[in-house]
């Protein structure tokens, strides 16, 4: 009996020792060496990642960072001022990786384009969902702006402002919404916001209203002010969509420092009548967006 108990005790201690060894091997921290990056004030540094960027944290406001328009895996960096002290940058990508960088100022960086991708990926750039090449978007948006096609119109008039949707176009995964704002008053209309939502038609009592905001990927002929007795037409490019039952598409126009706010309500039967834009040849290249 004593022999059995001694064996059991020995086995128990061996079991605990094994758990301790396994725990140490599992919990042992792994360090992630930061990648050194030099940035400057007058040039842009581009970092290409193997996956879409989902989070960016700057160690200092001296570093300006933004995702490239239309490319979800490219981060653009620039210095907010010269000769700033060393800082860091953390980027989290959709593949679950944390990328760490040490950022220093250099008036003449030796490298302006950095690839974090594997060599076999050939450093290709992929676009954000629903977006295309900026030059192509501009070409199609210009065509939609001047097209004679009107389609089903949706309009509203209030406070001396006529706001209307007079053309819906589609090409690939993008929709082009042509909007006209006419100011029939003598007071100029300063645009504060132009927002787009898919909303519930009716809100039942004790039920939370649900809405989905749609973010434009491009605005053609963007304007911020409609002078008195004048009119402006612009094209808003958004990812393609249709509207579920019991919902509608809302377009909201807000006046800055004023109360002339107007909303359009668009039904699904209008959306699905979008006209297909013909294949066009884009020309030239679109410069990088400014910080």
mmCIF file of N, CA and C in Angstrom, residues 10 60 81 103 118 197 225 235 249 271 279:
data_model
loop_
_atom_site.group_PDB
_atom_site.id
_atom_site.type_symbol
_atom_site.label_atom_id
_atom_site.label_comp_id
_atom_site.label_asym_id
_atom_site.label_seq_id
_atom_site.Cartn_x
_atom_site.Cartn_y
_atom_site.Cartn_z
ATOM 1 N N UNK A 10 4.680 10.355 -6.573
ATOM 2 C CA UNK A 10 5.704 10.647 -7.575
ATOM 3 C C UNK A 10 5.074 11.018 -8.920
ATOM 4 N N UNK A 60 3.102 59.730 -32.020
ATOM 5 C CA UNK A 60 3.197 61.184 -31.920
ATOM 6 C C UNK A 60 2.406 61.833 -33.045
ATOM 7 N N UNK A 81 6.182 68.101 -39.042
ATOM 8 C CA UNK A 81 7.184 69.151 -38.866
ATOM 9 C C UNK A 81 8.566 68.528 -38.992
ATOM 10 N N UNK A 103 9.918 55.415 -35.983
ATOM 11 C CA UNK A 103 9.893 56.495 -36.963
ATOM 12 C C UNK A 103 10.894 57.586 -36.581
ATOM 13 N N UNK A 118 5.390 39.390 -48.787
ATOM 14 C CA UNK A 118 6.307 38.305 -49.135
ATOM 15 C C UNK A 118 6.767 38.479 -50.579
ATOM 16 N N UNK A 197 -27.726 57.171 -46.222
ATOM 17 C CA UNK A 197 -28.093 56.100 -45.305
ATOM 18 C C UNK A 197 -29.106 55.151 -45.947
ATOM 19 N N UNK A 225 -20.394 75.462 -51.701
ATOM 20 C CA UNK A 225 -21.263 76.643 -51.617
ATOM 21 C C UNK A 225 -22.091 76.796 -52.886
ATOM 22 N N UNK A 235 -21.597 64.505 -58.853
ATOM 23 C CA UNK A 235 -21.794 63.062 -58.927
ATOM 24 C C UNK A 235 -21.125 62.418 -57.709
ATOM 25 N N UNK A 249 -33.558 54.527 -49.109
ATOM 26 C CA UNK A 249 -32.261 55.175 -49.214
ATOM 27 C C UNK A 249 -32.458 56.654 -48.935
ATOM 28 N N UNK A 271 -33.707 52.706 -57.492
ATOM 29 C CA UNK A 271 -32.309 52.246 -57.490
ATOM 30 C C UNK A 271 -32.068 51.207 -58.579
ATOM 31 N N UNK A 279 -18.428 51.266 -71.580
ATOM 32 C CA UNK A 279 -16.991 51.126 -71.347
ATOM 33 C C UNK A 279 -16.267 52.327 -71.909
#
